[in-house]
Coordinates of C-alpha atoms and ligand atoms in Angstrom, one line a residue:
X1 CA -5.7 -28.9 21.8
X2 CA -4.3 -25.3 21.9
X3 CA -4.3 -23.1 25.0
X4 CA -7.5 -21.1 25.2
X5 CA -7.3 -18.5 22.5
X6 CA -10.8 -17.1 22.5
X7 CA -12.2 -15.1 19.7
X8 CA -9.8 -12.9 17.8
X9 CA -9.4 -9.4 19.4
X10 CA -11.9 -7.0 17.8
X11 CA -10.2 -4.4 15.7
X12 CA -10.0 -0.8 17.1
X13 CA -8.9 1.9 14.7
X14 CA -5.9 3.7 16.1
X15 CA -7.1 7.2 15.7
X16 CA -4.7 8.8 18.2
X17 CA -1.7 7.3 16.5
X18 CA -3.0 8.4 13.1
X19 CA -3.4 12.0 14.3
X20 CA 0.2 12.0 15.6
X21 CA 1.4 10.5 12.3
X22 CA -0.5 13.2 10.3
X23 CA 1.3 15.8 12.3
X24 CA 4.7 14.4 11.5
X25 CA 3.7 14.0 7.9
X26 CA 3.0 17.7 7.7
X27 CA -0.8 17.6 7.2
X28 CA -1.2 21.1 8.6
X29 CA 0.6 22.5 5.5
X30 CA -2.4 21.3 3.4
X31 CA -5.1 23.1 5.4
X32 CA -3.6 26.4 4.2
X33 CA -4.3 25.7 0.5
X34 CA -7.4 27.4 -0.9
X35 CA -8.4 24.0 -2.4
X36 CA -8.7 22.6 1.1
X37 CA -10.3 25.6 2.8
X38 CA -13.1 23.4 4.0
X39 CA -10.7 20.9 5.7
X40 CA -9.5 21.2 9.2
X41 CA -8.2 18.6 11.7
X42 CA -11.5 18.6 13.7
X43 CA -13.5 17.7 10.6
X44 CA -11.0 15.1 9.6
X45 CA -11.0 13.6 13.1
X46 CA -14.8 13.3 13.1
X47 CA -14.7 11.7 9.6
X48 CA -12.1 9.2 10.8
X49 CA -14.2 8.4 13.9
X50 CA -17.2 7.8 11.7
X51 CA -15.4 5.6 9.3
X52 CA -13.7 3.7 12.2
X53 CA -17.2 2.6 13.3
X54 CA -17.9 1.2 9.9
X55 CA -14.5 -0.5 9.7
X56 CA -14.7 -2.0 13.2
X57 CA -18.3 -3.1 12.6
X58 CA -19.6 -4.2 9.2
X59 CA -16.3 -4.2 7.4
X60 CA -14.5 -6.4 10.0
X61 CA -17.5 -8.7 10.4
X62 CA -16.7 -10.6 7.2
X63 CA -13.0 -10.9 7.7
X64 CA -12.9 -14.3 9.4
X65 CA -15.6 -15.9 7.2
X66 CA -13.8 -14.5 4.2
X67 CA -10.7 -16.3 5.2
X68 CA -12.5 -19.5 6.0
X69 CA -14.8 -19.7 2.9
X70 CA -13.0 -17.5 0.3
X71 CA -14.5 -16.6 -3.0
X72 CA -16.0 -19.1 -5.4
X73 CA -16.7 -19.0 -9.1
X74 CA -19.9 -20.6 -10.5
X75 CA -18.6 -21.7 -13.9
X76 CA -22.1 -22.2 -15.3
X77 CA -23.1 -18.5 -14.8
X78 CA -19.7 -17.0 -14.6
X79 CA -20.5 -15.3 -11.3
X80 CA -18.3 -15.0 -8.3
X81 CA -19.6 -15.3 -4.8
X82 CA -18.0 -13.9 -1.7
X83 CA -19.3 -14.0 1.9
X84 CA -22.7 -12.3 2.6
X85 CA -21.2 -9.9 5.0
X86 CA -19.1 -8.4 2.2
X87 CA -22.1 -7.1 0.3
X88 CA -23.6 -5.4 3.4
X89 CA -20.3 -3.8 4.2
X90 CA -19.6 -2.7 0.6
X91 CA -23.1 -1.2 0.3
X92 CA -22.6 0.8 3.4
X93 CA -19.2 2.0 2.1
X94 CA -21.0 3.2 -1.1
X95 CA -24.0 4.7 0.8
X96 CA -21.6 6.6 3.0
X97 CA -19.9 8.1 0.0
X98 CA -16.6 7.1 1.4
X99 CA -15.1 6.5 -2.0
X100 CA -15.8 10.0 -3.1
X101 CA -14.1 11.7 -0.2
X102 CA -10.8 12.7 -1.9
X103 CA -12.1 12.9 -5.4
X104 CA -11.8 16.6 -6.6
X105 CA -15.0 18.5 -6.3
X106 CA -15.2 19.2 -10.0
X107 CA -15.6 15.4 -10.5
X108 CA -18.4 15.3 -7.8
X109 CA -16.2 14.3 -4.9
X110 CA -15.6 15.7 -1.4
X111 CA -12.4 17.4 -2.3
X112 CA -10.5 16.2 0.7
X113 CA -6.8 15.6 0.6
X114 CA -5.8 12.2 -0.7
X115 CA -3.9 11.6 2.6
X116 CA -7.3 11.4 4.4
X117 CA -8.5 8.6 2.1
X118 CA -5.2 6.8 2.7
X119 CA -6.1 6.7 6.4
X120 CA -9.5 5.2 5.6
X121 CA -7.7 2.6 3.5
X122 CA -5.6 1.6 6.4
X123 CA -8.6 1.1 8.6
X124 CA -10.4 -0.8 5.8
X125 CA -7.4 -3.1 5.2
X126 CA -6.8 -3.7 8.9
X127 CA -10.5 -4.7 9.3
X128 CA -10.7 -6.8 6.2
X129 CA -7.8 -6.8 3.8
X130 CA -9.5 -9.0 1.1
X131 CA -12.5 -6.6 0.7
X132 CA -10.3 -3.5 1.0
X133 CA -8.6 -4.4 -2.3
X134 CA -11.8 -3.7 -4.2
X135 CA -11.9 0.1 -3.6
X136 CA -8.1 0.3 -3.9
X137 CA -8.3 -0.9 -7.5
X138 CA -11.2 1.4 -8.2
X139 CA -9.3 4.4 -6.9
X140 CA -6.5 3.6 -9.4
X141 CA -9.0 3.6 -12.3
X142 CA -10.5 6.9 -11.1
X143 CA -7.0 8.6 -11.1
X144 CA -6.2 7.2 -14.5
X145 CA -9.5 8.5 -15.9
X146 CA -9.2 11.9 -14.3
X147 CA -5.7 12.3 -15.8
X148 CA -6.1 10.6 -19.1
X149 CA -9.8 10.0 -19.9
X150 CA -11.6 11.9 -22.6
X151 CA -14.5 14.1 -21.4
X152 CA -16.9 11.4 -22.8
X153 CA -15.2 8.7 -20.8
X154 CA -15.1 10.8 -17.7
X155 CA -18.8 11.7 -18.1
X156 CA -19.9 8.1 -18.6
X157 CA -17.7 6.3 -16.0
X158 CA -16.3 8.6 -13.3
X159 CA -19.3 9.4 -11.2
X160 CA -20.3 5.7 -10.6
X161 CA -16.7 4.7 -10.1
X162 CA -16.2 7.4 -7.4
X163 CA -19.2 6.2 -5.4
X164 CA -18.2 2.6 -5.8
X165 CA -21.5 1.7 -7.6
X166 CA -19.2 0.4 -10.2
X167 CA -15.7 -0.9 -9.4
X168 CA -12.4 -0.8 -11.3
X169 CA -9.7 -3.3 -12.0
X170 CA -6.2 -3.2 -13.3
X171 CA -5.5 -5.8 -16.0
X172 CA -1.7 -5.9 -16.6
X173 CA -0.3 -9.3 -15.8
X174 CA -0.2 -12.3 -18.2
X175 CA 1.5 -15.6 -17.7
X176 CA 4.7 -14.5 -19.5
X177 CA 4.4 -10.9 -18.5
X178 CA 4.7 -10.1 -14.8
X179 CA 7.6 -7.8 -13.7
X180 CA 8.3 -7.4 -17.4
X181 CA 5.2 -5.9 -18.9
X182 CA 6.9 -5.4 -22.3
X183 CA 6.1 -9.1 -22.9
X184 CA 2.3 -8.5 -23.0
X185 CA 0.5 -10.2 -25.8
X186 CA -3.2 -9.2 -25.4
X187 CA -4.2 -7.6 -28.7
X188 CA -6.5 -4.6 -29.3
X189 CA -7.6 -4.2 -32.9
X190 CA -9.3 -1.1 -34.1
X191 CA -13.0 -1.1 -35.2
X192 CA -14.6 1.2 -37.8
X193 CA -16.6 3.0 -35.1
X194 CA -13.6 4.1 -33.2
X195 CA -13.8 1.4 -30.5
X196 CA -11.4 -1.5 -30.1
X197 CA -11.7 -5.2 -29.9
X198 CA -9.6 -6.9 -27.2
X199 CA -8.6 -10.5 -27.1
X200 CA -6.2 -12.3 -24.7
X201 CA -5.8 -13.8 -21.3
X202 CA -4.9 -11.8 -18.1
X203 CA -4.0 -13.6 -14.9
X204 CA -4.0 -12.6 -11.2
X205 CA -6.7 -9.9 -11.7
X206 CA -7.9 -8.7 -8.3
X207 CA -11.7 -8.5 -8.0
X208 CA -11.9 -9.1 -11.8
X209 CA -15.4 -10.5 -11.4
X210 CA -17.9 -10.2 -8.6
X211 CA -21.5 -9.1 -7.8
X212 CA -20.9 -6.3 -5.2
X213 CA -21.0 -3.6 -7.8
X214 CA -23.4 -3.2 -10.8
X215 CA -20.6 -2.9 -13.4
X216 CA -16.9 -3.5 -13.5
X217 CA -14.6 -1.2 -15.4
X218 CA -11.5 -3.0 -16.5
X219 CA -8.5 -1.0 -17.5
X220 CA -6.5 -3.3 -19.8
X221 CA -2.9 -3.0 -21.0
X222 CA -2.7 -4.4 -24.5
X223 CA -0.7 -4.3 -27.8
X224 CA -2.1 -2.8 -31.0
X225 CA -1.3 -4.2 -34.5
X226 CA 2.0 -2.9 -35.9
X227 CA 2.9 -1.3 -32.5
X228 CA 6.6 -1.1 -31.5
X229 CA 7.9 -4.1 -29.6
X230 CA 8.2 -4.1 -25.8
X231 CA 6.6 -1.6 -23.5
X232 CA 6.7 1.2 -26.0
X233 CA 4.0 -0.6 -28.0
X234 CA 1.4 -0.8 -25.2
X235 CA -1.8 1.1 -24.8
X236 CA -4.5 1.2 -22.2
X237 CA -8.2 0.4 -22.9
X238 CA -11.3 0.8 -20.8
X239 CA -13.3 -2.4 -21.2
X240 CA -16.6 -2.5 -19.2
X241 CA -18.2 -5.7 -18.0
X242 CA -21.5 -4.2 -19.3
X243 CA -21.7 -1.7 -22.1
X244 CA -22.8 1.8 -20.9
X245 CA -25.5 3.6 -23.0
X246 CA -25.2 7.3 -23.7
X247 CA -27.7 8.0 -20.8
X248 CA -25.6 6.1 -18.4
X249 CA -27.8 3.0 -18.2
X250 CA -26.3 -0.4 -18.6
X251 CA -26.4 -2.3 -21.9
X252 CA -25.2 -5.6 -23.2
X253 CA -22.7 -7.8 -21.4
X254 CA -19.3 -7.5 -23.0
X255 CA -17.5 -10.6 -24.2
X256 CA -15.2 -11.1 -21.3
X257 CA -15.3 -13.5 -18.3
X258 CA -13.5 -14.8 -15.3
X259 CA -12.3 -18.2 -16.4
X260 CA -11.1 -19.4 -13.0
X261 CA -10.0 -18.2 -9.5
X262 CA -6.7 -18.7 -7.9
X263 CA -6.3 -20.7 -4.6
X264 CA -4.1 -18.5 -2.5
X265 CA -2.0 -18.4 0.7
X266 CA -4.0 -15.4 2.0
X267 CA -6.6 -12.7 1.2
X268 CA -8.9 -15.7 0.4
X269 CA -12.0 -13.7 -0.2
X270 CA -10.4 -11.3 -2.7
X271 CA -11.2 -13.0 -6.0
X272 CA -8.0 -13.3 -8.0
X273 CA -9.2 -14.0 -11.5
X274 CA -7.9 -15.4 -14.8
X275 CA -9.7 -13.1 -17.2
X276 CA -10.5 -14.1 -20.7
X277 CA -11.2 -11.3 -23.3
X278 CA -12.7 -12.5 -26.6
X279 CA -13.2 -9.6 -28.9
X280 CA -14.4 -7.5 -26.0
X281 CA -15.3 -3.9 -26.9
X282 CA -13.0 -1.3 -25.4
X283 CA -12.1 2.4 -25.6
X284 CA -8.6 3.8 -25.8
X285 CA -7.6 5.8 -22.6
X286 CA -4.7 8.2 -23.1
X287 CA -2.4 8.2 -26.1
X288 CA -2.0 5.3 -28.5
X289 CA 1.3 3.6 -27.4
X290 CA 1.3 5.7 -24.3
X291 CA 0.0 2.8 -22.1
X292 CA 2.9 2.8 -19.7
X293 CA 2.3 6.4 -18.8
X294 CA -1.4 5.7 -18.1
X295 CA -0.6 2.6 -16.2
X296 CA 2.0 4.4 -14.1
X297 CA -0.7 6.8 -13.0
X298 CA -2.6 3.8 -11.7
X299 CA 0.4 1.9 -10.4
X300 CA 1.9 4.8 -8.5
X301 CA -1.4 5.3 -6.8
X302 CA -1.7 1.6 -6.2
X303 CA 1.9 1.3 -4.9
X304 CA 1.2 3.7 -2.1
X305 CA -2.2 2.0 -1.4
X306 CA -0.4 -1.3 -1.2
X307 CA 2.2 0.3 1.1
X308 CA -0.7 1.1 3.4
X309 CA -1.2 -2.6 3.8
X310 CA 2.1 -2.7 5.7
X311 CA 0.9 -0.7 8.8
X312 CA -2.7 -2.0 8.3
X313 CA -1.7 -5.7 8.7
X314 CA 0.9 -4.8 11.3
X315 CA -1.6 -2.8 13.5
X316 CA -4.1 -5.6 13.5
X317 CA -1.5 -8.2 14.4
X318 CA -0.2 -6.0 17.1
X319 CA -3.6 -5.4 18.7
X320 CA -4.2 -9.1 18.7
X321 CA -0.8 -10.1 20.0
X322 CA -0.9 -7.5 22.8
X323 CA -4.3 -8.7 24.0
X324 CA -3.1 -12.4 23.9
X325 CA 0.1 -11.5 25.8
X326 CA -1.9 -9.7 28.5
X327 CA -4.1 -12.8 29.1
X328 CA -1.8 -15.8 28.6
X329 CA -0.2 -17.0 31.8
X330 CA 3.2 -18.8 31.5
X331 CA 6.3 -18.9 33.6
X332 CA 7.3 -16.5 36.4
X333 CA 8.6 -13.1 35.4
X334 CA 9.4 -12.4 39.1
X335 CA 6.2 -10.5 39.8
X336 CA 4.1 -13.3 41.3
X337 CA 4.4 -15.9 44.1
X338 CA 4.5 -19.5 42.9
X339 CA 2.5 -21.5 42.0
X340 CA 0.9 -18.5 40.3
X341 CA 2.2 -17.7 36.8
X342 CA 2.9 -14.3 35.2
X343 CA 1.1 -13.1 32.1
X344 CA 3.6 -13.5 29.2
X345 CA 3.6 -9.7 28.7
X346 CA 5.7 -9.5 31.8
X347 CA 8.6 -11.3 30.1
X348 CA 11.2 -8.9 28.7
X349 CA 11.5 -10.9 25.5
X350 CA 7.8 -10.7 24.8
X351 CA 7.9 -7.0 25.6
X352 CA 10.7 -6.7 23.0
X353 CA 8.6 -8.4 20.4
X354 CA 5.6 -6.3 21.1
X355 CA 7.6 -3.1 20.9
X356 CA 9.2 -4.2 17.6
X357 CA 5.7 -4.7 16.3
X358 CA 4.4 -1.4 17.6
X359 CA 7.3 0.8 16.6
X360 CA 7.5 -0.6 13.1
X361 CA 3.8 -0.1 12.6
X362 CA 4.0 3.5 13.7
X363 CA 7.1 4.2 11.5
X364 CA 5.5 2.6 8.4
X365 CA 2.3 4.6 8.9
X366 CA 4.3 7.9 9.1
X367 CA 6.2 7.1 6.0
X368 CA 3.1 6.4 3.9
X369 CA 1.3 9.4 5.2
X370 CA 4.3 11.6 4.5
X371 CA 4.3 10.4 0.9
X372 CA 0.6 11.1 0.6
X373 CA 0.9 14.6 2.0
X374 CA 3.6 15.3 -0.6
X375 CA 1.2 13.9 -3.3
X376 CA -1.4 16.5 -2.2
X377 CA 1.2 19.3 -2.3
X378 CA 2.4 18.1 -5.8
X379 CA -1.2 18.5 -7.0
X380 CA -2.2 21.7 -5.2
X381 CA 0.9 23.5 -4.0
X382 CA 1.1 27.3 -4.4
X383 CA 3.9 27.5 -6.9
X384 CA 5.5 25.5 -9.7
X385 CA 8.6 25.1 -7.6
X386 CA 6.7 23.8 -4.6
X387 CA 4.7 21.4 -6.7
X388 CA 7.9 20.1 -8.5
X389 CA 9.7 19.6 -5.2
X390 CA 6.8 17.7 -3.8
X391 CA 6.5 15.6 -7.0
X392 CA 10.1 14.6 -6.6
X393 CA 9.4 13.5 -3.0
X394 CA 6.4 11.4 -4.1
X395 CA 8.5 9.8 -6.8
X396 CA 11.4 9.1 -4.3
X397 CA 9.2 8.0 -1.4
X398 CA 6.8 5.7 -3.4
X399 CA 9.2 2.7 -3.9
X400 CA 10.6 3.2 -0.4
X401 CA 7.2 3.4 1.3
X402 CA 5.8 0.5 -0.7
X403 CA 8.7 -1.9 0.0
X404 CA 9.9 -0.8 3.4
X405 CA 6.5 -0.8 5.0
X406 CA 5.2 -4.0 3.5
X407 CA 8.3 -5.8 4.6
X408 CA 7.6 -4.5 8.1
X409 CA 4.0 -5.6 7.7
X410 CA 5.0 -9.2 7.1
X411 CA 7.7 -9.2 9.8
X412 CA 5.3 -7.8 12.3
X413 CA 2.6 -10.4 11.6
X414 CA 5.2 -13.1 11.9
X415 CA 6.2 -11.6 15.3
X416 CA 2.5 -11.7 16.2
X417 CA 2.5 -15.5 15.5
X418 CA 5.6 -15.8 17.7
X419 CA 4.0 -13.9 20.6
X420 CA 1.2 -16.5 20.5
X421 CA 3.7 -19.4 20.7
X422 CA 2.2 -22.7 19.4
X423 CA -1.3 -21.3 19.4
X424 CA -0.1 -18.9 16.8
X425 CA 0.4 -21.7 14.4
X426 CA -3.1 -23.0 14.9
X427 CA -5.7 -21.3 12.6
X428 CA -8.2 -21.1 15.4
X429 CA -6.2 -18.3 17.0
X430 CA -6.8 -16.0 14.0
X431 CA -3.2 -14.6 14.1
X432 CA -2.1 -16.9 11.3
X433 CA -4.5 -15.2 8.9
X434 CA -2.6 -11.9 9.5
X435 CA 0.6 -13.5 8.5
X436 CA -0.9 -15.1 5.4
X437 CA -2.8 -12.0 4.3
X438 CA 0.3 -9.8 4.8
X439 CA 2.5 -12.0 2.6
X440 CA 1.2 -10.7 -0.7
X441 CA 2.0 -7.0 -0.1
X442 CA 5.7 -7.3 -0.8
X443 CA 4.9 -9.2 -4.1
X444 CA 2.1 -7.4 -6.0
X445 CA 2.2 -3.9 -7.5
X446 CA 5.8 -4.5 -8.5
X447 CA 7.8 -6.8 -6.1
X448 CA 9.9 -5.2 -3.5
X449 CA 13.0 -6.1 -5.5
X450 CA 11.6 -4.2 -8.4
X451 CA 10.9 -1.2 -6.1
X452 CA 14.5 -1.2 -5.0
X453 CA 15.6 -1.1 -8.7
X454 CA 13.2 1.7 -9.3
X455 CA 14.7 3.7 -6.4
X456 CA 18.2 3.2 -7.5
X457 CA 18.0 3.4 -11.3
X458 CA 15.2 6.0 -11.7
X459 CA 14.6 7.9 -8.5
X460 CA 17.9 8.9 -6.9
X461 CA 19.5 9.8 -10.3
X462 CA 16.9 12.5 -10.8
X463 CA 18.7 15.8 -11.8
X464 CA 22.1 14.0 -11.5
X465 CA 21.4 13.1 -7.9
X466 CA 21.1 16.7 -6.8
X467 CA 17.5 16.4 -5.5
X468 CA 18.2 13.4 -3.3
X469 CA 21.3 15.1 -2.0
X470 CA 19.2 18.2 -1.1
X471 CA 16.7 16.0 0.7
X472 CA 19.4 14.2 2.7
X473 CA 20.8 17.6 3.6
X474 CA 17.4 18.6 4.9
X475 CA 17.3 15.5 7.1
X476 CA 20.7 16.4 8.5
X477 CA 19.6 19.9 9.4
X478 CA 16.5 18.7 11.1
X479 CA 18.5 16.1 13.0
X480 CA 20.8 18.8 14.4
X481 CA 17.8 20.5 16.0
X482 CA 16.5 17.2 17.4
X483 CA 20.0 16.6 18.7
X484 CA 19.7 19.7 20.9
X485 CA 16.9 17.9 23.0
X486 CA 18.6 16.1 25.9
X487 CA 16.2 13.2 25.8
X488 CA 16.6 12.6 22.1
X489 CA 20.3 13.4 21.8
X490 CA 21.8 9.9 21.8
X491 CA 19.2 8.5 19.3
X492 CA 19.6 11.6 17.1
X493 CA 23.4 11.1 17.1
X494 CA 23.0 7.5 15.9
X495 CA 20.6 8.5 13.1
X496 CA 23.1 11.2 12.1
X497 CA 25.8 8.5 11.8
X498 CA 23.5 6.3 9.8
X499 CA 22.5 9.3 7.6
X500 CA 26.2 9.7 6.8
X501 CA 26.3 6.0 5.7
X502 CA 23.3 6.6 3.6
X503 CA 24.9 9.7 1.9
X504 CA 28.1 7.7 1.2
X505 CA 26.2 4.7 -0.2
X506 CA 24.0 7.1 -2.3
X507 CA 27.1 8.5 -3.9
X508 CA 28.4 5.0 -4.5
X509 CA 25.0 4.0 -6.1
X510 CA 24.9 7.1 -8.3
X511 CA 28.2 6.1 -9.7
X512 CA 27.5 2.4 -10.0
X513 CA 24.2 3.0 -11.9
X514 CA 26.4 4.5 -14.7
X515 CA 29.6 2.5 -14.4
X516 CA 28.6 -0.9 -13.2
X517 CA 24.8 -1.5 -13.2
X518 CA 25.0 -5.1 -12.0
X519 CA 26.8 -3.9 -8.9
X520 CA 24.0 -1.4 -8.3
X521 CA 21.4 -4.1 -8.8
X522 CA 23.1 -6.4 -6.3
X523 CA 23.0 -3.8 -3.6
X524 CA 19.7 -2.2 -4.3
X525 CA 17.5 -4.0 -1.8
X526 CA 19.9 -3.4 1.1
X527 CA 20.1 0.3 0.0
X528 CA 16.4 0.7 0.0
X529 CA 16.3 -0.9 3.5
X530 CA 18.9 1.6 4.7
X531 CA 17.1 4.5 3.1
X532 CA 13.7 3.5 4.7
X533 CA 15.2 2.9 8.1
X534 CA 17.0 6.2 8.3
X535 CA 13.9 8.0 7.1
X536 CA 11.8 6.1 9.7
X537 CA 14.4 6.7 12.5
X538 CA 14.3 10.4 11.7
X539 CA 10.5 10.4 11.8
X540 CA 10.3 8.5 15.0
X541 CA 12.5 11.3 16.5
X542 CA 10.2 14.0 15.1
X543 CA 7.2 12.2 16.6
X544 CA 8.9 12.2 20.0
X545 CA 9.8 15.9 19.7
X546 CA 6.2 16.7 18.9
X547 CA 4.6 14.5 21.5
X548 CA 3.9 16.9 24.4
X549 CA 1.8 14.6 26.5
X550 CA 3.9 11.4 26.3
X551 CA 7.2 12.8 25.3
X552 CA 9.4 10.5 27.4
X553 CA 7.6 7.3 26.2
X554 CA 7.8 8.4 22.5
X555 CA 11.5 9.2 23.0
X556 CA 12.1 5.7 24.4
X557 CA 10.2 4.2 21.5
X558 CA 12.4 6.2 19.1
X559 CA 15.5 5.1 20.8
X560 CA 14.4 1.4 20.7
X561 CA 13.5 1.8 17.0
X562 CA 16.9 3.3 16.2
X563 CA 18.8 0.4 17.9
X564 CA 16.6 -2.3 16.4
X565 CA 16.2 -1.0 12.8
X566 CA 18.5 1.9 12.0
X567 CA 21.8 0.5 13.3
X568 CA 21.5 -2.9 11.7
X569 CA 20.7 -1.5 8.3
X570 CA 23.6 1.0 8.5
X571 CA 25.8 -1.9 9.4
X572 CA 25.0 -3.5 6.1
X573 CA 26.7 -0.7 4.2
X574 CA 29.4 -3.1 2.9
X575 CA 26.7 -5.4 1.6
X576 CA 25.4 -2.5 -0.4
X577 CA 28.7 -1.6 -2.0
X578 CA 30.2 -5.1 -2.3
X579 CA 28.8 -5.4 -5.8
X580 CA 27.8 -8.4 -7.7
X581 CA 31.0 -10.2 -6.8
X582 CA 29.5 -11.0 -3.4
X583 CA 27.0 -13.3 -5.1
X584 CA 29.8 -15.7 -5.8
X585 CA 29.1 -18.6 -8.1
X586 CA 25.6 -17.3 -8.8
X587 CA 26.8 -14.0 -10.3
X588 CA 26.9 -14.1 -14.1
Ligands
FAD601 C1 -2.9 -12.1 -5.2 C2 -2.4 -11.4 -6.4 C3 -3.1 -10.3 -6.9 C4 -2.7 -9.6 -8.0 N1 -3.4 -8.6 -8.5 C5 -3.1 -8.1 -9.7 C6 -4.0 -7.2 -10.5 O1 -5.0 -6.9 -10.0 N2 -3.6 -6.8 -11.7 C7 -2.5 -7.3 -12.3 O2 -2.2 -6.9 -13.4 N3 -1.6 -8.0 -11.6 C8 -1.9 -8.5 -10.4 N4 -1.0 -9.3 -9.7 C9 0.2 -9.7 -10.4 C10 1.4 -9.1 -9.6 O3 1.5 -7.7 -9.8 C11 2.7 -9.9 -10.1 O4 2.6 -11.2 -9.6 C12 4.0 -9.2 -9.7 O5 4.2 -8.0 -10.3 C13 5.2 -10.1 -10.0 O6 5.2 -10.6 -11.3 P1 5.4 -12.2 -11.5 O7 4.4 -12.9 -10.6 O8 5.3 -12.5 -12.9 O9 6.8 -12.5 -10.9 P2 8.2 -12.5 -11.8 O10 8.2 -11.2 -12.6 O11 8.3 -13.8 -12.5 O12 9.2 -12.3 -10.6 C14 9.7 -13.4 -9.9 C15 10.9 -13.0 -9.0 O13 11.9 -12.5 -9.9 C16 12.3 -11.1 -9.6 N5 12.5 -10.4 -10.8 C17 11.8 -10.4 -11.9 N6 12.3 -9.5 -12.8 C18 13.4 -9.0 -12.2 C19 14.4 -8.0 -12.6 N7 14.3 -7.4 -13.8 N8 15.4 -7.7 -11.7 C20 15.4 -8.2 -10.5 N9 14.5 -9.1 -10.1 C21 13.5 -9.5 -10.9 C22 11.0 -10.6 -8.8 O14 11.4 -9.5 -7.9 C23 10.5 -11.8 -8.1 O15 11.2 -12.0 -6.9 C24 -1.4 -10.0 -8.6 C25 -0.7 -11.1 -8.1 C26 -1.2 -11.8 -7.0 C27 -0.4 -13.0 -6.5

């Protein structure tokens, strides 16, 4: 029998922390754009408060039953069932128009910055990660259709996707094609009427089949006859579950189905489907053989959305662990008279764990929201130069934010289990679900190892490394002004030293990418870790400098973060530059 664990702590959306993170991320820059003339912080705050009520209530209500009962496939009818609470929560999400919030007004949306939707995603994923994946995938389909769809495709599909009346999926993975999509075998053959027939098997397709929405719009990466080998021969096809008539009504069922569902470590109620396409009718999206470009529109969106799951899972675990630590009595921390016991939150080691959890959650959130603000600037900035600079920042920050923050998400949920002690290992406590749910985020949407390779081989070499050098120079200048503040001086000095290590290892990487790629590959993950930690340390300092009310507390949090995250990752500089030789007998 485990110590009394009670019901899991109800989720409370961290609106105050989110507003502080938006300030560090530079949200105020967006409100000056004509495109966002209707957006101000008060309106955004009210929206967040309203969505928080939905997340804390209906969305969170199915979280535990989703974990306990999961999703089931009725093989006779081919339908997938998820817990009842999911349908109610999803309907409210659709009725509230939440999916349309950041869709451009010309496509019927609310025209809010994408960063605002990113905050909603965090609340959604904290409250119920399995259900939150459904709109995440839909959002990727919307972006792909806005950028690449024909006007007919946009007219027929976009409106219902934005509301969520129809949902979207991303069908990339096949048994032999995971990280290497060039190995895809699903075939699309042309029909006389301009449509395509798709046949093949896709695996691990999130929300590939379900009854929450009236139709499911699958975006499928496939090969066409006589296409070049590898990823250059791939194209994207829109393959709806039900045909859509010219007037928008639903027609016949397409020849595709969920063949089975995976049994997973976490996110039990997110149906992960093996999808079978048997001459299913599809429509080409974007250029023939331009599939990777189209998919990257979806994937870059999804990578940041998955990055959001880092702070989302971490926040939920932190709230639960903090509550438990405030109520569980054990030992004497010197603040009570025996035989009374202290609450475990009085023990410095428990305080250390809680602060690790809280600071990494805060830092991961700021990193994601910064990338999202840059994404909005890249779309709507005033000049070509401003947009190009912001686009580089999005490109650079996407792999860092995805990998760094989802690694923190998993570590934080693991610390949450540790705070609970033995009770944490018992399912009844509910904290184990956080750990299990968080484990997927470093894997899907390109594993974190693949993100590190993307950073090193594609992102930092942009413009011969000049762009990343400029950015590191900007951090250095900003740190100098932070250094001037007495309370932040020592932490700022430490981040400055780590920044120097980052600059040196960046030069080493830029050279290794050209001269000895295997050495660069061997150090890529430690390099990403260093980049993320320096970035986060700098942002923790900015947060402290902006916090007028609780400046001292935020400064201490920044200092703690720098000691725990920035210093250790800078100390691993020699692991970054040791090259493939350090892998010893395994190196080939
Ligand atoms: C729950 C879940 C949901 C998913 N949802 C979707 C979805 O909706 N749509 C979809 O299309 N896919 C989906 N996926 C698939 C997911 O994106 C892949 O599992 C992921 O990209 C990794 O591919 P893989 O599983 O084939 O692993 P592999 O590619 O076999 O990788 C195994 C290991 O080798 C490493 N590795 C592989 N290649 C390299 C390389 N070149 N250099 C260095 N290291 C390398 C990886 O980092 C990893 O550690 C989902 C997967 C899961 C488990």
